[in-house]
Every structure is written in C-alpha cells, then in structure tokens.
Amino acid sequence: MVIDDEAHLRITVGQTLELAGYQPQPFDNAQQALDNLDRDFSGVLISDIRMPGMDGMALLRELRQRDPDLPVVLITGHGDISTAVEAMREGAWDFLEKPFSGDQLVEVVRRGIEKRRLSLENRYLKAELEAQQSAAGPRLVGRTPVIKHLASMAQRISQVETDVLLFGETGAGKDLVARAIHERSARSAHPFVAINCGAVPESTIESELFGHEKGAFTGAVERRIGKFEYAQGGTVFLDEIESMPLALQVKLLRVLQERMVERLGSNTPVELNIRVIAATKIDLKAASETGEFREDLYYRLNVVTLPIPPLRERLEDIPLLFQHFAAVAASRSGMEAPPLDAGSVSALLAHDWPGNARELRNLAERYVLLGVTCDYRLDRLMEGSDSESGELPLPRQVELFEKQLISQALVRHQGRINEVCEQLGVPRKTLYDKLRKHDLKPDNFRQHDRESQP
C-alpha cells in the first residue's frame, strides 16, 4: 500500500514497484488505506509523514494497535529526520528520505515483505496449534495424512475397551499417543500410570507392578499397593515392554487374561478394572520367534496394534511441531525466541531426526533457552545433535517448501480456492494440479472440518 496525498509521488512509487514485480495499491489518505486493510495483508505499507488529516505518525500508531507485526515504511522530507527517528522508536519498519532512489525503495520493500511473510507464517502456525488444542487432553500435532490417520485411529480406539500395542521408534511419541487415548476415553477421570519396563530394576519390578504385603520379603516393612492396583478405573502404560524379564511376562499374561492381581505375600486376588497400553520399539513377533519375548504374551497384546510414524515420514509437520515445542518451552521458562526464518526451516527439513519428536523437542528447548548465544541460528544449535544433518536433494526441498506454502494459504483462507489462487498468484488449474500433486484437499482446511477433527 502506497499512501501519499501527492499524486505524482504515488504514481512514481507505484511504477517503480510494478517494474520490480510488485502490485502497489495507491491511496491518497490514511483513512482510506485503513478501511481497505485486513489483518492478513501480506505486504508492506508505505506512507508519507506529512499529510492532511491523519498524518503518517498517527497512522503508524493506529497500525501498531491493529497489527504490530505489519512493516510500515515512512517517507520523510529533509526536515523530518527527527520525526523519522521517533517513528523508528515507535515501531516503524524503516524510513526513506526524499529524494530516494528506486533501488532503495525496492530493497526496503523486499526486506519488509520477507519479514511480513515470516510473521504471517508463524501467526498461522500458532493459530493452527491453538485450533488443535483441546480440553480433551494432549493433541497429536500435525496436518500430514499419516498423523491425521493416527489421530483418527487413537480417537476410535479410545472409545472401545481393549488393550493396545503401540509400535514406534525411540522418541516417536508413544507416550503421547497413550495419554491421548486415555484422555479421550471414559477412563480419563481415573489414573494414567506410566511404567518404563526398561528402567525399573529386575529385582523390584514385580513389587512395583503387583505390590506386596508387609513382611513379604526382607525390607517390606509395610503394605505397598502396586501400579496395576493403583490404576484402578484408569490406564496402565507399559513402555519398552520388550525389556520385561521373561519370568515376569508369564505373570503379566495372567493379569491380562484374568484381570486380577495378587500382591507378593498374599493369596487374595484383587480384581482389576484397567486398560493396558503397551509400547515397543522392536518387532515383538520376530522377538517371540527367537525366544526373546513370550509368544503367548505377544498375541495377547496384539489385539489392536497402532504404528507411530517416525518424523522422517512426516517432514511437513516439522515446522509446526517445532513451533509447538518452542511455545511450550517459552511458556515454561518465561523467555521468548524469534520466529523461524527460511534458512532455519530448511535446516529442520534437511535433518534426518533419528531421535524423532524427542530430538526435535530438545532442539526447540535449546532454541528458546540458548538461542541468543548463537544469534538464534539453528544450524549452529544443531551441531550438538546426536547425528549429522542430511542434505535433502534440491527438488525435494522445493517440493516440501511449495507444499508448506500452499498448506498455509489453505489454512489462512479456510480452503477457499479463489482466495488461495489470488494470494499465491497462480491460475485455478495450476493450483488444482498442485493440490493433486501434494495430496491436499481444500475441505480438510475448512473450519467445520478442523473443529470436528479428533
């Protein structure tokens, strides 16, 4: 938007920007520009300071109230330098002193539009995160088909009374999926008890799970309620089930079949009303065939198996997930970090993420807490990761970036094709071709669909 009461300046600035490939919108007064400005305006606002009625400074103050992220460039005369300095203090993006060259104008606009693009991108990511939050418990953040399918399956499973086996790599989010199933179920008001079978010493795991009576063994000075009994009415989550000793697997099988438990040192069975969710990072069927895991327990657990996709299979979700983890870290620490720039997004997409979502969360926390020490450069923060970043081929990077831009436009305009075409500057047929290429469906971005998504 170009705002100036002098027609010749509006024409000159407009022609310069048109030659540079931009689409200037001229206005002869500030109020007219405000009336035509919406919150999702994706460009830069250029205004003269000295104008009748609402001047440039008053316009700046109004815009700062409406949208503090909007880049505002003020045009000043020679005698307005002190005013320009004041404007910069009040939040102007930049100023141009008359007479200015076309190159100066185009460079200021280019930088301003890039800033605006990043601001809107982070705004949309934040809005989508908020849309995905729910009082029903933890959300499975993402918009790729694999994560939407996972969310749908978790929602369905939560409504039926069956034990579940989760399969996924380290850090893929098995704990989060288990909690999501519990929080959406009729058991949500009762305990969710998580047990890492690989972290509990073999000598105490039986007592931890089943409990014991006073005097059951040396050191048992009082009765202890086990994890299974403590979870009455709720859910027991057995993480790293493959680490459970074979001798204990027999007793676990009996608990799953009979829904009863006996404390160590007791002959009285206690009835259980629980759901069991087990998680593993290995192929339990293969382990049962080699004798490393009991075959009967595997088939008892394998009533419903839910695979958790690794992060490398949902690359387009990475910026959204990073934003989510960074927001959580910022809220917890009381600190803030700048939004990601294009280079940081590229670094995220190029990494192979062997630690999956856990590795991404750790990086987001370092970005918030330590980013200032390296100018918030993700490539430098990622140098301390457990593995080296891989380089995606250029066509794949371009494809991912294109899909991300189209997805953001669909989110912004709630799937309205005409508005998306206008924002992206592509014909309708071209957009439909790209939607088919990237498997993007406009209906999935409309408000009623988003509200009903599990």
CSV table of C-alpha atoms in Angstrom, one decimal:
chain,number,residue,atom,x,y,z
A,1,MET,CA,0.0,0.0,0.0
A,2,VAL,CA,1.3,3.4,-1.0
A,3,ILE,CA,-0.2,6.4,0.9
A,4,ASP,CA,0.5,10.0,-0.1
A,5,ASP,CA,-1.7,13.0,-0.8
A,6,GLU,CA,0.6,14.0,-3.7
A,7,ALA,CA,-0.5,12.2,-6.9
A,8,HIS,CA,2.9,12.4,-8.7
A,9,LEU,CA,4.7,10.6,-5.8
A,10,ARG,CA,2.0,7.8,-5.7
A,11,ILE,CA,2.5,7.3,-9.4
A,12,THR,CA,6.3,7.3,-9.3
A,13,VAL,CA,6.5,4.9,-6.4
A,14,GLY,CA,3.8,2.7,-7.9
A,15,GLN,CA,5.6,2.5,-11.3
A,16,THR,CA,8.9,1.6,-9.6
A,17,LEU,CA,7.3,-1.2,-7.6
A,18,GLU,CA,5.4,-2.5,-10.7
A,19,LEU,CA,8.7,-2.7,-12.6
A,20,ALA,CA,10.1,-4.7,-9.7
A,21,GLY,CA,7.2,-7.2,-9.9
A,22,TYR,CA,5.1,-5.9,-7.0
A,23,GLN,CA,1.4,-4.9,-7.1
A,24,PRO,CA,1.1,-1.5,-5.4
A,25,GLN,CA,-2.2,-0.2,-4.1
A,26,PRO,CA,-2.3,3.6,-4.1
A,27,PHE,CA,-4.3,5.7,-1.6
A,28,ASP,CA,-4.5,9.5,-1.2
A,29,ASN,CA,-5.2,9.5,2.5
A,30,ALA,CA,-4.5,7.3,5.6
A,31,GLN,CA,-8.2,6.6,6.5
A,32,GLN,CA,-8.9,5.2,3.0
A,33,ALA,CA,-5.9,2.8,3.4
A,34,LEU,CA,-7.1,1.7,6.9
A,35,ASP,CA,-10.6,0.9,5.5
A,36,ASN,CA,-9.0,-1.4,2.9
A,37,LEU,CA,-6.5,-3.1,5.3
A,38,ASP,CA,-7.3,-6.6,6.7
A,39,ARG,CA,-5.3,-8.5,9.3
A,40,ASP,CA,-3.9,-10.9,6.8
A,41,PHE,CA,-2.5,-8.3,4.5
A,42,SER,CA,0.7,-9.9,3.2
A,43,GLY,CA,2.6,-6.8,2.1
A,44,VAL,CA,4.2,-3.6,3.3
A,45,LEU,CA,2.6,-0.2,4.0
A,46,ILE,CA,4.5,2.9,2.7
A,47,SER,CA,3.3,6.3,3.9
A,48,ASP,CA,4.3,9.9,3.7
A,49,ILE,CA,4.7,11.5,7.1
A,50,ARG,CA,3.2,14.9,6.3
A,51,MET,CA,-0.4,14.6,5.1
A,52,PRO,CA,-3.6,16.4,5.8
A,53,GLY,CA,-6.0,14.8,8.2
A,54,MET,CA,-4.4,11.7,9.7
A,55,ASP,CA,-0.6,12.1,9.2
A,56,GLY,CA,2.0,9.3,8.9
A,57,MET,CA,2.8,9.2,12.7
A,58,ALA,CA,-0.9,9.0,13.6
A,59,LEU,CA,-1.3,6.2,11.0
A,60,LEU,CA,1.7,4.4,12.5
A,61,ARG,CA,0.3,4.5,16.0
A,62,GLU,CA,-3.1,3.2,14.8
A,63,LEU,CA,-1.4,0.3,12.8
A,64,ARG,CA,0.7,-0.6,15.9
A,65,GLN,CA,-2.6,-1.1,17.8
A,66,ARG,CA,-4.1,-3.1,15.0
A,67,ASP,CA,-1.2,-5.3,13.9
A,68,PRO,CA,2.2,-4.7,15.5
A,69,ASP,CA,3.8,-7.1,13.0
A,70,LEU,CA,2.9,-5.1,9.9
A,71,PRO,CA,6.0,-3.5,8.3
A,72,VAL,CA,5.4,0.3,8.0
A,73,VAL,CA,7.8,2.4,5.9
A,74,LEU,CA,7.6,6.2,6.3
A,75,ILE,CA,8.7,8.7,3.7
A,76,THR,CA,10.3,11.8,5.1
A,77,GLY,CA,11.5,15.2,3.9
A,78,HIS,CA,14.9,16.6,4.8
A,79,GLY,CA,13.4,18.4,7.8
A,80,ASP,CA,11.7,15.3,9.2
A,81,ILE,CA,14.7,13.3,10.3
A,82,SER,CA,14.0,13.8,14.0
A,83,THR,CA,10.4,12.7,13.4
A,84,ALA,CA,11.7,9.6,11.5
A,85,VAL,CA,13.9,8.7,14.4
A,86,GLU,CA,10.9,9.0,16.7
A,87,ALA,CA,8.9,6.8,14.3
A,88,MET,CA,11.5,4.1,14.4
A,89,ARG,CA,11.3,4.2,18.2
A,90,GLU,CA,7.6,3.7,18.0
A,91,GLY,CA,7.9,0.7,15.7
A,92,ALA,CA,8.3,1.8,12.1
A,93,TRP,CA,10.0,-0.8,10.0
A,94,ASP,CA,12.1,1.7,8.1
A,95,PHE,CA,12.1,5.2,6.5
A,96,LEU,CA,13.0,6.7,3.2
A,97,GLU,CA,14.4,10.2,3.0
A,98,LYS,CA,13.4,12.2,-0.1
A,99,PRO,CA,14.8,12.1,-2.7
A,100,PHE,CA,15.3,8.3,-2.7
A,101,SER,CA,16.3,6.0,-5.5
A,102,GLY,CA,14.2,3.3,-7.0
A,103,ASP,CA,16.8,0.7,-5.8
A,104,GLN,CA,16.4,1.9,-2.2
A,105,LEU,CA,12.7,1.7,-2.4
A,106,VAL,CA,12.7,-1.8,-3.9
A,107,GLU,CA,15.2,-3.1,-1.3
A,108,VAL,CA,13.3,-1.8,1.6
A,109,VAL,CA,10.0,-3.3,0.3
A,110,ARG,CA,11.8,-6.7,-0.4
A,111,ARG,CA,13.0,-6.9,3.2
A,112,GLY,CA,9.7,-5.8,4.6
A,113,ILE,CA,7.7,-8.4,2.6
A,114,GLU,CA,10.1,-11.1,3.7
A,115,LYS,CA,9.6,-10.0,7.3
A,116,ARG,CA,5.8,-10.0,6.8
A,117,ARG,CA,5.8,-13.5,5.2
A,118,LEU,CA,7.7,-14.9,8.2
A,119,SER,CA,5.4,-13.1,10.7
A,120,LEU,CA,2.2,-14.4,9.0
A,121,GLU,CA,3.7,-17.9,8.7
A,122,ASN,CA,4.3,-18.0,12.4
A,123,ARG,CA,0.9,-16.5,13.1
A,124,TYR,CA,-0.8,-19.2,11.1
A,125,LEU,CA,1.3,-21.9,12.7
A,126,LYS,CA,0.3,-20.6,16.1
A,127,ALA,CA,-3.3,-20.4,15.1
A,128,GLU,CA,-3.3,-23.9,13.9
A,129,LEU,CA,-1.6,-25.1,17.1
A,130,GLU,CA,-4.4,-23.3,19.1
A,131,ALA,CA,-7.0,-24.9,16.9
A,132,GLN,CA,-5.5,-28.3,17.6
A,133,GLN,CA,-5.6,-27.8,21.4
A,134,SER,CA,-8.5,-29.4,23.3
A,135,ALA,CA,-9.8,-29.8,26.8
A,136,ALA,CA,-9.9,-33.5,26.0
A,137,GLY,CA,-6.2,-33.8,26.6
A,138,PRO,CA,-3.0,-33.9,24.6
A,139,ARG,CA,-3.2,-33.3,20.8
A,140,LEU,CA,-1.3,-35.1,18.1
A,141,VAL,CA,0.1,-32.1,16.4
A,142,GLY,CA,0.3,-32.1,12.6
A,143,ARG,CA,-1.5,-32.0,9.3
A,144,THR,CA,0.1,-34.7,7.2
A,145,PRO,CA,-2.1,-37.7,6.2
A,146,VAL,CA,-0.1,-40.1,8.4
A,147,ILE,CA,-0.6,-38.0,11.6
A,148,LYS,CA,-4.3,-37.4,10.8
A,149,HIS,CA,-4.8,-41.1,10.3
A,150,LEU,CA,-3.0,-41.7,13.6
A,151,ALA,CA,-5.3,-39.2,15.4
A,152,SER,CA,-8.4,-40.7,13.9
A,153,MET,CA,-7.3,-44.3,15.0
A,154,ALA,CA,-6.4,-43.1,18.5
A,155,GLN,CA,-9.9,-41.4,18.8
A,156,ARG,CA,-11.6,-44.7,17.7
A,157,ILE,CA,-9.5,-46.9,20.0
A,158,SER,CA,-10.2,-44.6,23.0
A,159,GLN,CA,-13.9,-45.3,22.7
A,160,VAL,CA,-13.6,-49.1,23.0
A,161,GLU,CA,-12.4,-51.2,25.9
A,162,THR,CA,-9.4,-53.1,24.5
A,163,ASP,CA,-5.8,-53.3,25.3
A,164,VAL,CA,-3.4,-51.7,22.8
A,165,LEU,CA,0.1,-52.3,21.5
A,166,LEU,CA,2.0,-49.2,20.2
A,167,PHE,CA,4.9,-49.7,17.9
A,168,GLY,CA,7.4,-46.9,17.0
A,169,GLU,CA,10.9,-45.8,17.1
A,170,THR,CA,12.6,-44.2,20.1
A,171,GLY,CA,11.2,-40.7,20.6
A,172,ALA,CA,8.4,-41.0,18.1
A,173,GLY,CA,5.7,-40.1,20.7
A,174,LYS,CA,4.4,-43.4,22.0
A,175,ASP,CA,3.8,-41.9,25.5
A,176,LEU,CA,1.9,-39.0,23.9
A,177,VAL,CA,-0.4,-41.4,21.9
A,178,ALA,CA,-1.0,-43.5,25.0
A,179,ARG,CA,-2.0,-40.4,27.0
A,180,ALA,CA,-4.2,-39.1,24.1
A,181,ILE,CA,-6.1,-42.5,24.1
A,182,HIS,CA,-6.6,-42.3,27.9
A,183,GLU,CA,-7.7,-38.7,28.0
A,184,ARG,CA,-10.3,-39.3,25.3
A,185,SER,CA,-11.7,-42.4,26.9
A,186,ALA,CA,-14.3,-42.9,29.6
A,187,ARG,CA,-11.4,-43.6,32.0
A,188,SER,CA,-10.0,-40.1,31.8
A,189,ALA,CA,-11.1,-39.2,35.3
A,190,HIS,CA,-9.0,-42.1,36.7
A,191,PRO,CA,-5.2,-42.5,36.9
A,192,PHE,CA,-2.9,-42.8,33.9
A,193,VAL,CA,0.1,-44.9,35.3
A,194,ALA,CA,3.2,-45.0,33.1
A,195,ILE,CA,5.9,-47.6,33.8
A,196,ASN,CA,9.1,-47.8,31.9
A,197,CYS,CA,9.9,-51.6,32.0
A,198,GLY,CA,13.5,-51.0,31.0
A,199,ALA,CA,14.2,-48.5,33.8
A,200,VAL,CA,12.8,-50.5,36.8
A,201,PRO,CA,15.4,-52.9,38.3
A,202,GLU,CA,14.5,-56.5,37.7
A,203,SER,CA,14.7,-57.2,41.5
A,204,THR,CA,11.9,-54.8,42.3
A,205,ILE,CA,9.8,-54.7,39.1
A,206,GLU,CA,7.4,-57.4,40.4
A,207,SER,CA,6.8,-55.5,43.6
A,208,GLU,CA,6.4,-52.2,41.6
A,209,LEU,CA,3.7,-53.8,39.3
A,210,PHE,CA,1.8,-56.1,41.7
A,211,GLY,CA,2.5,-54.6,45.1
A,212,HIS,CA,3.4,-56.6,48.3
A,213,GLU,CA,2.2,-57.3,51.8
A,214,LYS,CA,4.0,-56.3,55.0
A,215,GLY,CA,6.8,-58.9,55.6
A,216,ALA,CA,6.6,-60.4,52.2
A,217,PHE,CA,10.4,-60.1,51.9
A,218,THR,CA,13.3,-58.5,53.7
A,219,GLY,CA,12.7,-54.8,53.8
A,220,ALA,CA,8.9,-55.0,53.2
A,221,VAL,CA,8.1,-53.0,56.4
A,222,GLU,CA,4.6,-52.1,55.2
A,223,ARG,CA,2.0,-53.0,52.6
A,224,ARG,CA,2.6,-51.5,49.2
A,225,ILE,CA,-0.1,-51.0,46.5
A,226,GLY,CA,1.3,-51.9,43.1
A,227,LYS,CA,1.0,-49.9,39.9
A,228,PHE,CA,-1.8,-52.1,38.5
A,229,GLU,CA,-3.9,-51.8,41.6
A,230,TYR,CA,-3.2,-48.1,41.9
A,231,ALA,CA,-4.5,-47.6,38.3
A,232,GLN,CA,-8.0,-48.9,39.2
A,233,GLY,CA,-10.5,-47.5,36.7
A,234,GLY,CA,-7.8,-46.0,34.6
A,235,THR,CA,-4.9,-46.9,32.3
A,236,VAL,CA,-1.6,-48.7,32.7
A,237,PHE,CA,1.1,-47.7,30.1
A,238,LEU,CA,3.9,-50.3,29.9
A,239,ASP,CA,6.7,-48.6,27.9
A,240,GLU,CA,9.5,-50.7,26.5
A,241,ILE,CA,7.6,-53.9,27.1
A,242,GLU,CA,10.3,-55.8,25.3
A,243,SER,CA,12.6,-55.2,28.3
A,244,MET,CA,10.3,-57.0,30.8
A,245,PRO,CA,12.0,-60.2,32.1
A,246,LEU,CA,10.7,-63.4,30.7
A,247,ALA,CA,9.7,-64.8,34.1
A,248,LEU,CA,7.6,-61.7,34.8
A,249,GLN,CA,6.0,-61.9,31.3
A,250,VAL,CA,4.2,-65.1,32.5
A,251,LYS,CA,2.6,-63.2,35.4
A,252,LEU,CA,1.7,-60.3,33.2
A,253,LEU,CA,-0.1,-62.6,30.8
A,254,ARG,CA,-2.2,-64.0,33.7
A,255,VAL,CA,-3.1,-60.4,34.8
A,256,LEU,CA,-4.2,-59.5,31.3
A,257,GLN,CA,-6.3,-62.7,30.9
A,258,GLU,CA,-7.9,-62.8,34.3
A,259,ARG,CA,-7.9,-59.0,35.2
A,260,MET,CA,-6.8,-59.9,38.7
A,261,VAL,CA,-3.6,-59.3,40.6
A,262,GLU,CA,-2.1,-60.8,43.8
A,263,ARG,CA,0.3,-58.8,45.9
A,264,LEU,CA,3.5,-60.5,46.9
A,265,GLY,CA,3.0,-62.3,50.1
A,266,SER,CA,-0.8,-62.5,49.6
A,267,ASN,CA,-3.1,-65.3,48.4
A,268,THR,CA,-6.1,-63.0,48.0
A,269,PRO,CA,-6.6,-61.8,44.4
A,270,VAL,CA,-7.7,-58.2,43.7
A,271,GLU,CA,-10.0,-57.6,40.8
A,272,LEU,CA,-8.7,-55.0,38.3
A,273,ASN,CA,-10.7,-52.6,36.1
A,274,ILE,CA,-7.9,-51.2,33.9
A,275,ARG,CA,-6.9,-50.8,30.3
A,276,VAL,CA,-3.3,-51.8,29.4
A,277,ILE,CA,-1.4,-50.0,26.7
A,278,ALA,CA,2.0,-51.5,25.9
A,279,ALA,CA,4.7,-49.9,23.7
A,280,THR,CA,7.7,-51.3,22.0
A,281,LYS,CA,10.4,-50.1,19.6
A,282,ILE,CA,11.1,-53.6,18.2
A,283,ASP,CA,9.2,-56.3,16.2
A,284,LEU,CA,7.7,-58.4,19.1
A,285,LYS,CA,6.6,-61.1,16.7
A,286,ALA,CA,10.2,-61.6,15.5
A,287,ALA,CA,11.4,-61.4,19.1
A,288,SER,CA,8.8,-64.1,20.1
A,289,GLU,CA,10.1,-66.4,17.3
A,290,THR,CA,13.6,-66.2,18.6
A,291,GLY,CA,12.5,-66.8,22.2
A,292,GLU,CA,13.3,-63.2,23.4
A,293,PHE,CA,9.7,-62.5,24.1
A,294,ARG,CA,6.9,-64.8,25.0
A,295,GLU,CA,4.7,-65.7,22.0
A,296,ASP,CA,1.5,-66.1,24.1
A,297,LEU,CA,2.0,-62.6,25.6
A,298,TYR,CA,2.6,-61.1,22.2
A,299,TYR,CA,-0.6,-62.5,20.8
A,300,ARG,CA,-2.5,-61.3,23.9
A,301,LEU,CA,-1.1,-57.8,23.5
A,302,ASN,CA,-1.6,-57.8,19.7
A,303,VAL,CA,-5.4,-57.2,19.8
A,304,VAL,CA,-5.0,-53.7,18.4
A,305,THR,CA,-1.6,-52.5,17.2
A,306,LEU,CA,-1.1,-48.9,16.4
A,307,PRO,CA,2.1,-47.9,14.5
A,308,ILE,CA,3.6,-44.5,15.3
A,309,PRO,CA,5.2,-42.9,12.2
A,310,PRO,CA,8.8,-41.6,12.6
A,311,LEU,CA,9.4,-37.9,12.0
A,312,ARG,CA,11.1,-38.5,8.6
A,313,GLU,CA,7.7,-39.7,7.3
A,314,ARG,CA,6.0,-36.5,8.2
A,315,LEU,CA,8.5,-33.8,7.3
A,316,GLU,CA,5.9,-31.2,6.6
A,317,ASP,CA,4.8,-31.3,10.2
A,318,ILE,CA,8.3,-30.4,11.5
A,319,PRO,CA,7.9,-26.6,11.4
A,320,LEU,CA,4.5,-26.8,13.2
A,321,LEU,CA,5.9,-29.3,15.8
A,322,PHE,CA,9.0,-27.1,16.4
A,323,GLN,CA,6.7,-24.0,16.9
A,324,HIS,CA,4.7,-26.1,19.4
A,325,PHE,CA,7.7,-27.3,21.4
A,326,ALA,CA,9.2,-23.8,21.4
A,327,ALA,CA,6.0,-22.2,22.6
A,328,VAL,CA,5.8,-24.8,25.5
A,329,ALA,CA,9.4,-24.1,26.4
A,330,ALA,CA,8.9,-20.3,26.2
A,331,SER,CA,5.8,-20.5,28.5
A,332,ARG,CA,7.6,-22.7,31.0
A,333,SER,CA,10.8,-20.6,31.1
A,334,GLY,CA,9.2,-17.2,30.8
A,335,MET,CA,11.5,-16.5,27.8
A,336,GLU,CA,10.8,-15.7,24.2
A,337,ALA,CA,12.5,-16.6,20.9
A,338,PRO,CA,12.2,-15.1,17.4
A,339,PRO,CA,10.1,-17.0,14.8
A,340,LEU,CA,12.0,-19.2,12.3
A,341,ASP,CA,13.4,-17.8,9.1
A,342,ALA,CA,13.6,-19.6,5.8
A,343,GLY,CA,17.1,-20.8,6.5
A,344,SER,CA,16.1,-22.4,9.8
A,345,VAL,CA,13.1,-24.1,8.2
A,346,SER,CA,15.4,-25.6,5.5
A,347,ALA,CA,17.8,-26.8,8.3
A,348,LEU,CA,14.9,-28.5,10.0
A,349,LEU,CA,13.7,-30.2,6.8
A,350,ALA,CA,17.2,-31.4,5.9
A,351,HIS,CA,17.9,-33.2,9.2
A,352,ASP,CA,17.2,-36.9,9.4
A,353,TRP,CA,15.9,-36.8,13.0
A,354,PRO,CA,17.0,-40.2,14.3
A,355,GLY,CA,15.6,-39.2,17.8
A,356,ASN,CA,12.3,-38.2,16.2
A,357,ALA,CA,10.0,-35.8,18.1
A,358,ARG,CA,12.0,-36.1,21.3
A,359,GLU,CA,15.1,-34.8,19.4
A,360,LEU,CA,13.0,-32.0,17.8
A,361,ARG,CA,11.6,-31.0,21.2
A,362,ASN,CA,15.1,-30.9,22.8
A,363,LEU,CA,16.3,-28.6,19.9
A,364,ALA,CA,13.3,-26.3,20.4
A,365,GLU,CA,14.1,-26.0,24.1
A,366,ARG,CA,17.7,-25.2,23.3
A,367,TYR,CA,16.5,-22.6,20.8
A,368,VAL,CA,14.5,-20.8,23.4
A,369,LEU,CA,17.0,-21.2,26.3
A,370,LEU,CA,20.3,-20.9,24.4
A,371,GLY,CA,19.5,-19.4,21.0
A,372,VAL,CA,20.6,-15.9,22.0
A,373,THR,CA,24.2,-17.2,22.4
A,374,CYS,CA,24.4,-18.1,18.6
A,375,ASP,CA,22.1,-15.4,17.2
A,376,TYR,CA,19.2,-18.0,17.0
A,377,ARG,CA,21.0,-19.8,14.2
A,378,LEU,CA,19.5,-23.3,14.1
A,379,ASP,CA,22.4,-24.8,12.1
A,380,ARG,CA,24.8,-23.9,15.0
A,381,LEU,CA,22.4,-25.3,17.6
A,382,MET,CA,22.1,-28.5,15.7
A,383,GLU,CA,25.8,-29.0,15.6
A,384,GLY,CA,25.4,-30.5,19.1
A,385,SER,CA,22.8,-33.1,17.9
A,386,ASP,CA,23.5,-36.8,18.1
A,387,SER,CA,23.8,-37.1,14.4
A,388,GLU,CA,24.8,-35.1,11.4
A,389,SER,CA,22.2,-33.3,9.3
A,390,GLY,CA,21.5,-34.9,6.0
A,391,GLU,CA,21.1,-32.9,2.8
A,392,LEU,CA,17.8,-33.3,1.0
A,393,PRO,CA,18.0,-33.1,-2.8
A,394,LEU,CA,17.1,-29.7,-4.1
A,395,PRO,CA,13.9,-30.9,-5.9
A,396,ARG,CA,12.7,-32.5,-2.6
A,397,GLN,CA,13.4,-29.2,-0.7
A,398,VAL,CA,11.5,-27.2,-3.3
A,399,GLU,CA,8.6,-29.7,-3.2
A,400,LEU,CA,8.3,-29.5,0.6
A,401,PHE,CA,8.6,-25.8,0.6
A,402,GLU,CA,5.8,-25.5,-2.1
A,403,LYS,CA,3.5,-27.8,-0.2
A,404,GLN,CA,4.1,-25.8,3.0
A,405,LEU,CA,3.2,-22.5,1.3
A,406,ILE,CA,0.1,-23.9,-0.3
A,407,SER,CA,-1.0,-25.5,3.1
A,408,GLN,CA,-0.5,-22.2,4.9
A,409,ALA,CA,-2.6,-20.4,2.3
A,410,LEU,CA,-5.4,-23.0,2.6
A,411,VAL,CA,-5.3,-22.6,6.4
A,412,ARG,CA,-5.4,-18.8,6.1
A,413,HIS,CA,-8.4,-18.8,3.7
A,414,GLN,CA,-10.1,-21.9,5.2
A,415,GLY,CA,-9.9,-23.8,1.9
A,416,ARG,CA,-11.4,-21.1,-0.3
A,417,ILE,CA,-9.8,-21.7,-3.7
A,418,ASN,CA,-10.4,-18.3,-5.2
A,419,GLU,CA,-8.7,-16.5,-2.4
A,420,VAL,CA,-5.8,-19.0,-2.3
A,421,CYS,CA,-5.3,-18.5,-6.1
A,422,GLU,CA,-5.2,-14.7,-5.6
A,423,GLN,CA,-2.7,-14.9,-2.7
A,424,LEU,CA,-0.4,-17.3,-4.4
A,425,GLY,CA,-0.7,-15.6,-7.8
A,426,VAL,CA,-1.4,-18.8,-9.7
A,427,PRO,CA,-4.3,-19.8,-12.1
A,428,ARG,CA,-7.0,-22.0,-10.7
A,429,LYS,CA,-6.0,-25.0,-12.9
A,430,THR,CA,-2.4,-24.7,-11.8
A,431,LEU,CA,-3.5,-24.7,-8.1
A,432,TYR,CA,-5.6,-27.8,-8.6
A,433,ASP,CA,-2.7,-29.6,-10.3
A,434,LYS,CA,-0.5,-28.8,-7.3
A,435,LEU,CA,-3.2,-29.8,-4.8
A,436,ARG,CA,-3.4,-33.3,-6.5
A,437,LYS,CA,0.4,-33.5,-6.6
A,438,HIS,CA,0.7,-32.8,-2.9
A,439,ASP,CA,-2.5,-34.7,-1.9
A,440,LEU,CA,-4.0,-31.6,-0.3
A,441,LYS,CA,-7.8,-31.4,0.0
A,442,PRO,CA,-9.4,-28.0,0.5
A,443,ASP,CA,-12.2,-29.5,2.5
A,444,ASN,CA,-9.7,-30.5,5.2
A,445,PHE,CA,-8.8,-26.9,5.8
A,446,ARG,CA,-12.4,-25.6,6.2
A,447,GLN,CA,-13.4,-24.5,9.7
A,448,HIS,CA,-16.1,-27.2,10.3
A,449,ASP,CA,-13.7,-30.0,9.4
A,450,ARG,CA,-11.0,-28.6,11.7
A,451,GLU,CA,-13.4,-28.3,14.6
A,452,SER,CA,-14.5,-31.9,14.2
A,453,GLN,CA,-11.0,-33.4,13.9
A,454,PRO,CA,-10.1,-35.7,16.7
